[in-house]
Amino acid sequence: MANVVVVGAQWGDEGKGKIVDWLSIEADVVVRFQGGHNAGHTLVIDGKVFKLSLLPSGIVRPGKLSVIGNGVVVDPHHLVKEIAEIRSKGVSVTRDNLRVAENAPLILSVHRQLDALRENSSEGTKIGTTQRGIGPAYEDKVGRRAIRVMDLADLSVLGDKIARLLGHHNAIRRGLGLEEISSKAIYDELASIADQVLPFMDSTWRLLEDYRRSGKRILFEGAQGALLDIDHGTYPYVTSSNTVAANAATGSGLGPGAIGYVLGIAKAYTTRVGGGPFPTELHDATGQLIGERGHEFGTVTGRARRCGWFDAVLVRQTVRTSGINGIALTKLDILDGFPEIKVCVAYRLDGEILDYLPASQAAQARVEPIYETMAGWNGTTQGARSWADLPAQAIKYVRWIEELIGAPVALLSTSPERGDTILVHNPFQD
C-alpha cells in the first residue's frame, strides 16, 4: 500500500479538500506538511459544509489521525478558533485525532502586522498575500529566531527567545516609524494560549515513523499549488514555503522513501488569486461565466479568483517538478454547454515557441498562450460517477489533457459532493 502525497498542480484552489476527504476513507493518517491558515479547503459531506484552513481535511472523518507537521507555520489563536468552530458542527477534536508538531514555528501578532504593512505599502511589489503573517513567520524560522510550539511548554525560558525575535522586528518597526512592541506583550500573547495548544503537541516525526513501520496508510495533504512554490513557482508572486511534493518528507519528518504515489489536483480550467502572471486569463464574458459557474471565490479571503482556459504547459511543468504520478481532474462540469473549449498547448515569447514557463519575471509577463480548440459538449457531466455517464466529447477532452500533460487522470470529480467522483486508479493501491 502506497503512502500518497496530494499537491495542487496549478495556483491552488483546485479542490484538494474534497479529494483528500475522498482518499481519507482509506487513509489512517492525514498530514499537513507546509503553509499555514492562508489556504482554505472546503468539504461538502452529506450536505454539510466544512471550511478548513489549518486543520487537515481528515479531521472530519472519525477514526483518522490528523497531524500538523513541522513544515507548517501555526497561528495558535487561529488553531484554537478553528477547533472550536468545527466542534460546534459536531466534530470531535481531541488528542486522539489531532497532533501538532512540537517543532512547528508559531505565527504571532507581530508577523500579521508586518505582513499587512508590506502588502498595503505603496512601495514595492504587491504579492497578493492573505496578510495572515505566513511569510514573516517563515522568515523568522529561517533566521533562527522563531518561537515554536514546544516553547509554550516552558514559559520561563521565553525571555531570551522573545528578545531575539524583537531585536529583529523592532528594528524594522523603528525604520517604518512605528511603535516598538514590548516583550511583555508577546509573552502575554503566548501565555494566554499555551494551555489550549499544548494538549495536541507531540514529536510527530516519531509518531509518523511508528505508523509507517506498522503499515498504516499515510496521506500527505498539500496546501496551495505547485505554481506558488517558493523555488519553482511564478516568483516573486509565490507563497513562502515549498509546495511541491518533495516537501511532504521535509515538512513531516519522514524520509523521502515514505512517499509512494504523488497525486496532483488540477481544475479542468485555470484560476488564480492575487497578483502575478496568468497567461490564459480571460478578461471577457467567458472568463466571467466560468467564475460564476465555478463559484470562484477564495475560501479564506473571499476574493474573486481570476479565471482562464486550461494551461497544459503549466500543468505539464508541475507534473515534472512534483513527480506527479496521476491527476485528479476537478470541476469538469463547469465546462458543460460551452460551444468550444480552448487549451493552451505552448507559449510564444518574442517570436520563439516555448513548451515551458520561463523563470524570469519579465519573460513570464510577456508570454502569449498558443491555443488549440475543440468542440464542447451539450450534455451534462455534473454528478457523473462512471465513464458511461459522461458525454463522448467530455471524455475526449479528458483524454486530450492526459496526452498534453504527460500524466493519466486517476480521479475525475464532477461536483463538490464527495461521492460524485469517477475512480480510474486508486493511489493507495499503487
Short mmCIF file of C-alpha atoms in Angstrom, two decimals:
data_model
loop_
_atom_site.label_atom_id
_atom_site.label_comp_id
_atom_site.label_asym_id
_atom_site.label_seq_id
_atom_site.Cartn_x
_atom_site.Cartn_y
_atom_site.Cartn_z
CA MET A 1 0.00 0.00 0.00
CA ALA A 2 1.46 3.35 -1.04
CA ASN A 3 1.55 6.48 1.08
CA VAL A 4 0.06 9.27 -1.01
CA VAL A 5 1.00 12.95 -1.40
CA VAL A 6 -1.70 15.29 -2.68
CA VAL A 7 -0.47 18.54 -4.25
CA GLY A 8 -2.11 21.30 -6.22
CA ALA A 9 -0.92 21.24 -9.83
CA GLN A 10 -1.89 24.85 -10.56
CA TRP A 11 -2.04 28.00 -8.38
CA GLY A 12 -4.12 26.44 -5.63
CA ASP A 13 -7.91 26.28 -5.18
CA GLU A 14 -8.04 23.12 -7.31
CA GLY A 15 -10.38 21.23 -5.00
CA LYS A 16 -7.80 19.43 -2.86
CA GLY A 17 -10.09 19.36 0.17
CA LYS A 18 -12.68 17.15 -1.48
CA ILE A 19 -10.08 14.82 -2.96
CA VAL A 20 -8.24 14.47 0.36
CA ASP A 21 -11.55 13.76 2.07
CA TRP A 22 -12.37 11.18 -0.60
CA LEU A 23 -8.97 9.49 -0.15
CA SER A 24 -9.05 9.73 3.64
CA ILE A 25 -11.57 6.90 3.73
CA GLU A 26 -8.65 4.54 3.05
CA ALA A 27 -6.01 6.52 4.96
CA ASP A 28 -5.16 6.08 8.61
CA VAL A 29 -3.30 9.37 8.99
CA VAL A 30 -3.69 12.72 7.21
CA VAL A 31 -0.72 15.12 7.43
CA ARG A 32 -0.41 18.83 6.62
CA PHE A 33 3.23 19.49 5.72
CA GLN A 34 3.52 23.16 4.67
CA GLY A 35 1.79 26.52 4.61
CA GLY A 36 -0.46 27.87 7.30
CA HIS A 37 -4.01 29.13 7.63
CA ASN A 38 -3.70 31.08 4.38
CA ALA A 39 -5.05 28.24 2.22
CA GLY A 40 -8.66 27.16 2.66
CA HIS A 41 -10.18 23.76 1.93
CA THR A 42 -13.93 23.38 1.52
CA LEU A 43 -15.53 19.99 2.17
CA VAL A 44 -19.15 19.09 1.48
CA ILE A 45 -20.24 15.97 3.37
CA ASP A 46 -23.88 14.89 3.39
CA GLY A 47 -24.87 18.44 2.54
CA LYS A 48 -22.89 19.93 5.44
CA VAL A 49 -20.14 22.40 4.51
CA PHE A 50 -16.84 22.44 6.38
CA LYS A 51 -14.31 25.19 5.69
CA LEU A 52 -10.84 24.39 6.98
CA SER A 53 -7.66 26.41 6.65
CA LEU A 54 -5.20 24.96 9.17
CA LEU A 55 -6.65 21.65 10.30
CA PRO A 56 -6.01 18.69 7.98
CA SER A 57 -9.07 17.63 5.97
CA GLY A 58 -9.05 14.23 7.65
CA ILE A 59 -10.25 15.81 10.90
CA VAL A 60 -13.88 15.47 9.79
CA ARG A 61 -13.54 11.68 9.42
CA PRO A 62 -13.94 9.54 12.58
CA GLY A 63 -11.07 7.19 13.33
CA LYS A 64 -8.44 9.17 11.41
CA LEU A 65 -5.40 10.83 12.96
CA SER A 66 -4.70 14.35 11.70
CA VAL A 67 -1.19 15.75 12.03
CA ILE A 68 0.05 19.31 11.59
CA GLY A 69 3.69 18.79 10.65
CA ASN A 70 6.83 20.77 11.38
CA GLY A 71 6.73 22.37 7.91
CA VAL A 72 3.54 24.26 8.81
CA VAL A 73 3.59 27.68 10.47
CA VAL A 74 0.90 27.66 13.16
CA ASP A 75 -1.12 30.62 14.36
CA PRO A 76 -2.07 29.31 17.82
CA HIS A 77 -5.05 31.61 18.22
CA HIS A 78 -6.43 30.60 14.84
CA LEU A 79 -5.85 26.92 15.65
CA VAL A 80 -7.93 27.21 18.82
CA LYS A 81 -10.63 29.15 16.97
CA GLU A 82 -10.83 26.62 14.13
CA ILE A 83 -11.03 23.71 16.57
CA ALA A 84 -13.93 25.45 18.35
CA GLU A 85 -15.73 26.09 15.07
CA ILE A 86 -15.51 22.51 13.88
CA ARG A 87 -16.51 21.17 17.28
CA SER A 88 -19.64 23.34 17.04
CA LYS A 89 -20.57 21.32 13.93
CA GLY A 90 -20.42 18.06 15.83
CA VAL A 91 -16.86 17.01 15.02
CA SER A 92 -14.81 15.67 17.92
CA VAL A 93 -11.30 17.14 18.15
CA THR A 94 -9.08 15.67 20.87
CA ARG A 95 -5.53 14.42 21.25
CA ASP A 96 -6.82 11.11 19.92
CA ASN A 97 -7.33 12.55 16.43
CA LEU A 98 -5.11 15.67 16.28
CA ARG A 99 -1.41 16.17 16.93
CA VAL A 100 0.74 19.24 16.28
CA ALA A 101 4.49 19.02 15.73
CA GLU A 102 6.45 20.35 18.69
CA ASN A 103 8.96 21.98 16.33
CA ALA A 104 6.37 23.83 14.21
CA PRO A 105 7.00 27.62 14.24
CA LEU A 106 4.32 29.93 15.61
CA ILE A 107 2.69 32.86 13.84
CA LEU A 108 2.32 35.82 16.23
CA SER A 109 0.62 39.20 16.05
CA VAL A 110 3.95 40.80 15.08
CA HIS A 111 4.01 38.62 11.96
CA ARG A 112 0.46 39.52 10.94
CA GLN A 113 1.17 43.22 11.40
CA LEU A 114 4.34 43.12 9.31
CA ASP A 115 2.59 41.14 6.56
CA ALA A 116 -0.20 43.70 6.35
CA LEU A 117 2.21 46.64 6.41
CA ARG A 118 4.16 45.24 3.49
CA GLU A 119 1.14 44.30 1.42
CA ASN A 120 -0.60 47.61 1.92
CA SER A 121 2.52 49.69 1.32
CA SER A 122 2.65 51.91 -1.76
CA GLU A 123 6.25 50.83 -2.34
CA GLY A 124 7.44 47.60 -3.93
CA THR A 125 5.56 44.66 -5.38
CA LYS A 126 2.13 43.68 -4.11
CA ILE A 127 2.23 39.89 -3.94
CA GLY A 128 -1.42 39.41 -3.03
CA THR A 129 -0.82 37.69 0.31
CA THR A 130 -3.66 36.91 2.73
CA GLN A 131 -1.91 39.16 5.30
CA ARG A 132 -2.03 36.39 7.90
CA GLY A 133 1.64 36.50 8.80
CA ILE A 134 2.74 33.41 6.89
CA GLY A 135 5.73 34.95 5.10
CA PRO A 136 7.20 36.80 8.10
CA ALA A 137 6.83 33.64 10.23
CA TYR A 138 8.80 31.61 7.69
CA GLU A 139 11.42 34.38 7.58
CA ASP A 140 11.88 34.07 11.33
CA LYS A 141 12.13 30.30 11.04
CA VAL A 142 14.97 30.58 8.53
CA GLY A 143 16.50 33.43 10.55
CA ARG A 144 16.59 31.12 13.61
CA ARG A 145 14.58 33.43 15.79
CA ALA A 146 11.18 31.67 15.61
CA ILE A 147 9.23 30.73 18.70
CA ARG A 148 7.96 27.18 18.29
CA VAL A 149 5.15 25.11 19.73
CA MET A 150 7.49 23.40 22.20
CA ASP A 151 8.43 26.78 23.69
CA LEU A 152 4.90 27.09 25.07
CA ALA A 153 5.66 24.22 27.45
CA ASP A 154 8.13 26.29 29.49
CA LEU A 155 7.19 29.95 29.59
CA SER A 156 10.10 30.68 31.95
CA VAL A 157 12.61 30.35 29.09
CA LEU A 158 10.75 32.67 26.73
CA GLY A 159 12.60 35.82 27.77
CA ASP A 160 15.71 35.30 25.63
CA LYS A 161 13.67 33.95 22.72
CA ILE A 162 11.35 36.94 22.70
CA ALA A 163 14.31 39.31 22.96
CA ARG A 164 15.93 37.72 19.91
CA LEU A 165 12.65 37.91 17.97
CA LEU A 166 12.02 41.55 18.83
CA GLY A 167 15.62 42.53 18.18
CA HIS A 168 14.75 41.93 14.54
CA HIS A 169 11.15 43.11 14.41
CA ASN A 170 11.54 46.27 16.44
CA ALA A 171 14.39 47.37 14.19
CA ILE A 172 12.01 47.07 11.25
CA ARG A 173 9.27 48.90 13.11
CA ARG A 174 11.62 51.75 14.01
CA GLY A 175 12.56 52.07 10.37
CA LEU A 176 8.87 52.31 9.47
CA GLY A 177 8.23 54.89 12.17
CA LEU A 178 6.05 52.51 14.19
CA GLU A 179 5.82 51.98 17.92
CA GLU A 180 8.00 49.16 19.20
CA ILE A 181 6.46 46.02 20.67
CA SER A 182 7.22 45.15 24.26
CA SER A 183 8.47 41.77 25.40
CA LYS A 184 5.58 41.61 27.84
CA ALA A 185 3.03 41.93 25.04
CA ILE A 186 4.50 38.91 23.24
CA TYR A 187 4.80 36.96 26.49
CA ASP A 188 1.18 37.64 27.40
CA GLU A 189 0.08 36.65 23.89
CA LEU A 190 1.81 33.27 24.22
CA ALA A 191 0.82 32.65 27.84
CA SER A 192 -2.85 33.25 27.04
CA ILE A 193 -2.98 30.41 24.53
CA ALA A 194 -0.40 27.87 25.73
CA ASP A 195 -2.72 25.65 27.75
CA GLN A 196 -5.11 25.29 24.81
CA VAL A 197 -2.41 24.24 22.33
CA LEU A 198 -0.13 22.04 24.40
CA PRO A 199 -2.53 19.08 24.73
CA PHE A 200 -2.05 18.45 21.00
CA MET A 201 1.76 18.76 20.95
CA ASP A 202 3.85 15.73 20.02
CA SER A 203 7.10 14.57 18.43
CA THR A 204 5.17 13.94 15.26
CA TRP A 205 8.13 12.68 13.23
CA ARG A 206 8.48 9.75 15.65
CA LEU A 207 4.75 9.16 15.68
CA LEU A 208 4.57 9.10 11.87
CA GLU A 209 7.55 6.75 11.61
CA ASP A 210 5.82 4.34 14.02
CA TYR A 211 2.69 4.46 11.88
CA ARG A 212 4.70 3.92 8.71
CA ARG A 213 6.56 0.93 10.14
CA SER A 214 3.31 -0.66 11.28
CA GLY A 215 1.91 -0.49 7.75
CA LYS A 216 -0.56 2.36 8.30
CA ARG A 217 -1.57 4.36 5.25
CA ILE A 218 -0.45 8.00 5.36
CA LEU A 219 -1.98 10.76 3.26
CA PHE A 220 0.08 13.96 2.93
CA GLU A 221 -2.12 16.99 2.29
CA GLY A 222 -0.51 19.91 0.48
CA ALA A 223 -1.86 23.44 0.62
CA GLN A 224 -1.96 25.95 -2.24
CA GLY A 225 -0.39 24.80 -5.54
CA ALA A 226 2.93 23.87 -7.08
CA LEU A 227 2.96 27.09 -9.12
CA LEU A 228 3.15 29.00 -5.82
CA ASP A 229 6.27 27.13 -4.70
CA ILE A 230 8.98 29.45 -3.40
CA ASP A 231 11.54 27.86 -5.77
CA HIS A 232 9.51 26.50 -8.68
CA GLY A 233 6.58 28.91 -8.80
CA THR A 234 5.96 32.25 -10.50
CA TYR A 235 8.41 34.12 -8.25
CA PRO A 236 8.00 36.60 -6.58
CA TYR A 237 4.24 36.01 -6.77
CA VAL A 238 4.51 32.87 -4.69
CA THR A 239 3.96 31.65 -1.16
CA SER A 240 6.76 31.38 1.41
CA SER A 241 7.11 27.60 1.50
CA ASN A 242 7.86 24.72 -0.84
CA THR A 243 4.53 23.44 -2.12
CA VAL A 244 5.91 20.70 -4.37
CA ALA A 245 5.56 17.06 -3.37
CA ALA A 246 9.15 16.62 -2.15
CA ASN A 247 8.40 18.86 0.83
CA ALA A 248 6.00 16.24 2.18
CA ALA A 249 9.09 14.47 3.51
CA THR A 250 10.85 17.55 4.91
CA GLY A 251 7.69 19.06 6.34
CA SER A 252 6.63 15.91 8.17
CA GLY A 253 9.97 14.49 9.32
CA LEU A 254 9.67 11.29 7.31
CA GLY A 255 12.28 10.29 4.77
CA PRO A 256 11.57 10.60 1.04
CA GLY A 257 11.25 6.82 0.81
CA ALA A 258 7.95 7.13 2.67
CA ILE A 259 6.34 8.75 -0.37
CA GLY A 260 4.77 6.23 -2.70
CA TYR A 261 2.34 7.98 -5.06
CA VAL A 262 2.00 11.68 -5.91
CA LEU A 263 -1.48 12.80 -6.90
CA GLY A 264 -1.75 16.22 -8.50
CA ILE A 265 -5.04 18.11 -8.40
CA ALA A 266 -5.99 20.27 -11.38
CA LYS A 267 -9.15 22.03 -12.42
CA ALA A 268 -10.48 21.48 -15.93
CA TYR A 269 -9.74 25.18 -16.40
CA THR A 270 -7.35 27.55 -14.58
CA THR A 271 -7.80 30.04 -11.75
CA ARG A 272 -5.55 32.28 -9.71
CA VAL A 273 -6.00 34.57 -6.69
CA GLY A 274 -3.90 37.68 -6.23
CA GLY A 275 -1.20 39.16 -8.43
CA GLY A 276 1.24 37.53 -10.81
CA PRO A 277 1.40 36.18 -14.36
CA PHE A 278 -1.55 34.22 -15.76
CA PRO A 279 -1.05 33.52 -19.49
CA THR A 280 -4.54 32.10 -20.16
CA GLU A 281 -6.52 34.59 -18.08
CA LEU A 282 -9.80 35.65 -19.69
CA HIS A 283 -10.98 39.24 -19.27
CA ASP A 284 -14.23 38.68 -21.17
CA ALA A 285 -17.70 37.24 -20.67
CA THR A 286 -16.35 33.68 -20.92
CA GLY A 287 -14.00 34.23 -18.00
CA GLN A 288 -16.80 35.81 -16.00
CA LEU A 289 -19.11 32.88 -16.79
CA ILE A 290 -16.51 30.33 -15.65
CA GLY A 291 -16.09 32.25 -12.40
CA GLU A 292 -19.84 32.42 -11.78
CA ARG A 293 -20.45 28.75 -12.55
CA GLY A 294 -17.47 27.63 -10.53
CA HIS A 295 -18.25 29.91 -7.55
CA GLU A 296 -14.67 31.10 -7.79
CA PHE A 297 -14.16 32.98 -4.57
CA GLY A 298 -11.34 32.30 -2.10
CA THR A 299 -12.26 30.14 0.92
CA VAL A 300 -10.06 32.21 3.23
CA THR A 301 -10.27 35.71 1.77
CA GLY A 302 -13.49 35.74 -0.23
CA ARG A 303 -11.59 37.37 -3.09
CA ALA A 304 -12.81 36.69 -6.61
CA ARG A 305 -10.47 34.36 -8.48
CA ARG A 306 -9.12 35.19 -11.91
CA CYS A 307 -10.29 32.60 -14.45
CA GLY A 308 -8.98 31.26 -17.76
CA TRP A 309 -8.66 28.25 -20.03
CA PHE A 310 -6.72 25.15 -19.03
CA ASP A 311 -2.97 25.70 -19.36
CA ALA A 312 -1.38 22.38 -20.29
CA VAL A 313 2.10 23.92 -20.38
CA LEU A 314 1.97 24.82 -16.70
CA VAL A 315 0.41 21.57 -15.53
CA ARG A 316 2.95 19.56 -17.55
CA GLN A 317 5.67 21.54 -15.79
CA THR A 318 4.25 20.81 -12.32
CA VAL A 319 3.89 17.14 -13.23
CA ARG A 320 7.66 17.14 -13.58
CA THR A 321 8.66 19.36 -10.64
CA SER A 322 6.44 17.39 -8.24
CA GLY A 323 6.96 13.96 -9.77
CA ILE A 324 3.20 13.59 -10.22
CA ASN A 325 2.08 10.03 -10.98
CA GLY A 326 -1.56 10.84 -11.70
CA ILE A 327 -4.01 13.73 -11.81
CA ALA A 328 -7.34 14.27 -10.09
CA LEU A 329 -9.23 16.47 -12.56
CA THR A 330 -11.89 18.60 -10.87
CA LYS A 331 -14.79 20.83 -11.90
CA LEU A 332 -15.27 19.27 -15.33
CA ASP A 333 -18.97 20.09 -15.00
CA ILE A 334 -18.26 23.84 -15.10
CA LEU A 335 -17.43 23.48 -18.81
CA ASP A 336 -20.79 21.85 -19.65
CA GLY A 337 -22.52 23.60 -22.53
CA PHE A 338 -19.60 25.65 -23.85
CA PRO A 339 -19.75 25.57 -27.68
CA GLU A 340 -15.98 25.33 -27.84
CA ILE A 341 -13.17 24.84 -25.35
CA LYS A 342 -9.61 26.08 -25.67
CA VAL A 343 -6.44 24.65 -24.15
CA CYS A 344 -3.05 26.36 -24.05
CA VAL A 345 -0.51 23.97 -25.62
CA ALA A 346 2.56 26.26 -25.87
CA TYR A 347 3.73 29.85 -25.42
CA ARG A 348 5.09 32.45 -27.78
CA LEU A 349 7.81 34.69 -26.36
CA ASP A 350 9.37 37.33 -28.59
CA GLY A 351 8.70 35.20 -31.65
CA GLU A 352 10.03 31.97 -30.09
CA ILE A 353 7.83 28.96 -29.28
CA LEU A 354 8.28 27.61 -25.73
CA ASP A 355 6.96 24.41 -24.14
CA TYR A 356 7.62 25.67 -20.58
CA LEU A 357 7.18 28.80 -18.48
CA PRO A 358 10.49 30.69 -18.20
CA ALA A 359 11.71 31.58 -14.70
CA SER A 360 12.25 35.28 -15.48
CA GLN A 361 9.55 37.55 -14.09
CA ALA A 362 9.81 39.82 -17.12
CA ALA A 363 9.54 36.90 -19.54
CA GLN A 364 6.56 35.45 -17.66
CA ALA A 365 4.75 38.76 -18.10
CA ARG A 366 5.34 38.70 -21.87
CA VAL A 367 4.49 35.12 -22.82
CA GLU A 368 1.45 34.69 -25.03
CA PRO A 369 -0.64 31.50 -24.98
CA ILE A 370 -0.92 29.36 -28.09
CA TYR A 371 -4.33 27.68 -28.09
CA GLU A 372 -5.84 24.64 -29.69
CA THR A 373 -9.62 24.39 -29.78
CA MET A 374 -12.08 21.51 -29.58
CA ALA A 375 -15.86 21.41 -29.75
CA GLY A 376 -17.64 21.36 -26.41
CA TRP A 377 -20.45 19.06 -25.32
CA ASN A 378 -24.19 19.59 -24.94
CA GLY A 379 -24.86 17.01 -22.25
CA THR A 380 -24.07 17.35 -18.56
CA THR A 381 -21.21 15.87 -16.60
CA GLN A 382 -22.46 17.11 -13.22
CA GLY A 383 -22.79 14.29 -10.72
CA ALA A 384 -21.37 11.66 -13.07
CA ARG A 385 -19.95 8.63 -11.26
CA SER A 386 -18.86 6.49 -14.20
CA TRP A 387 -17.44 7.00 -17.67
CA ALA A 388 -20.77 5.85 -19.10
CA ASP A 389 -22.42 8.92 -17.56
CA LEU A 390 -20.17 11.31 -19.49
CA PRO A 391 -20.79 12.78 -22.95
CA ALA A 392 -18.36 11.38 -25.51
CA GLN A 393 -16.87 14.82 -26.16
CA ALA A 394 -16.18 15.30 -22.44
CA ILE A 395 -14.25 12.02 -22.39
CA LYS A 396 -12.33 13.25 -25.43
CA TYR A 397 -11.41 16.41 -23.52
CA VAL A 398 -10.09 14.40 -20.57
CA ARG A 399 -8.01 12.17 -22.85
CA TRP A 400 -6.64 15.23 -24.63
CA ILE A 401 -5.50 16.74 -21.33
CA GLU A 402 -3.80 13.46 -20.34
CA GLU A 403 -1.83 13.48 -23.58
CA LEU A 404 -0.81 17.13 -23.25
CA ILE A 405 0.38 17.00 -19.61
CA GLY A 406 2.05 13.59 -19.76
CA ALA A 407 0.14 12.10 -16.83
CA PRO A 408 -3.00 9.96 -16.55
CA VAL A 409 -6.21 11.09 -14.89
CA ALA A 410 -6.55 8.92 -11.79
CA LEU A 411 -9.73 10.55 -10.47
CA LEU A 412 -12.37 12.71 -12.10
CA SER A 413 -14.51 14.99 -9.95
CA THR A 414 -17.88 16.16 -11.29
CA SER A 415 -19.32 18.14 -8.36
CA PRO A 416 -18.35 19.30 -4.85
CA GLU A 417 -20.05 16.22 -3.35
CA ARG A 418 -17.59 13.54 -2.27
CA GLY A 419 -19.48 10.74 -3.99
CA ASP A 420 -19.52 12.44 -7.39
CA THR A 421 -16.11 11.08 -8.33
CA ILE A 422 -15.01 8.66 -11.02
CA LEU A 423 -12.16 6.46 -9.84
CA VAL A 424 -9.75 5.39 -12.56
CA HIS A 425 -6.82 4.40 -10.37
CA ASN A 426 -6.67 4.16 -6.58
CA PRO A 427 -3.40 5.86 -5.49
CA PHE A 428 -3.26 3.76 -2.31
CA GLN A 429 -3.13 0.62 -4.45
CA ASP A 430 -0.07 1.70 -6.44
#
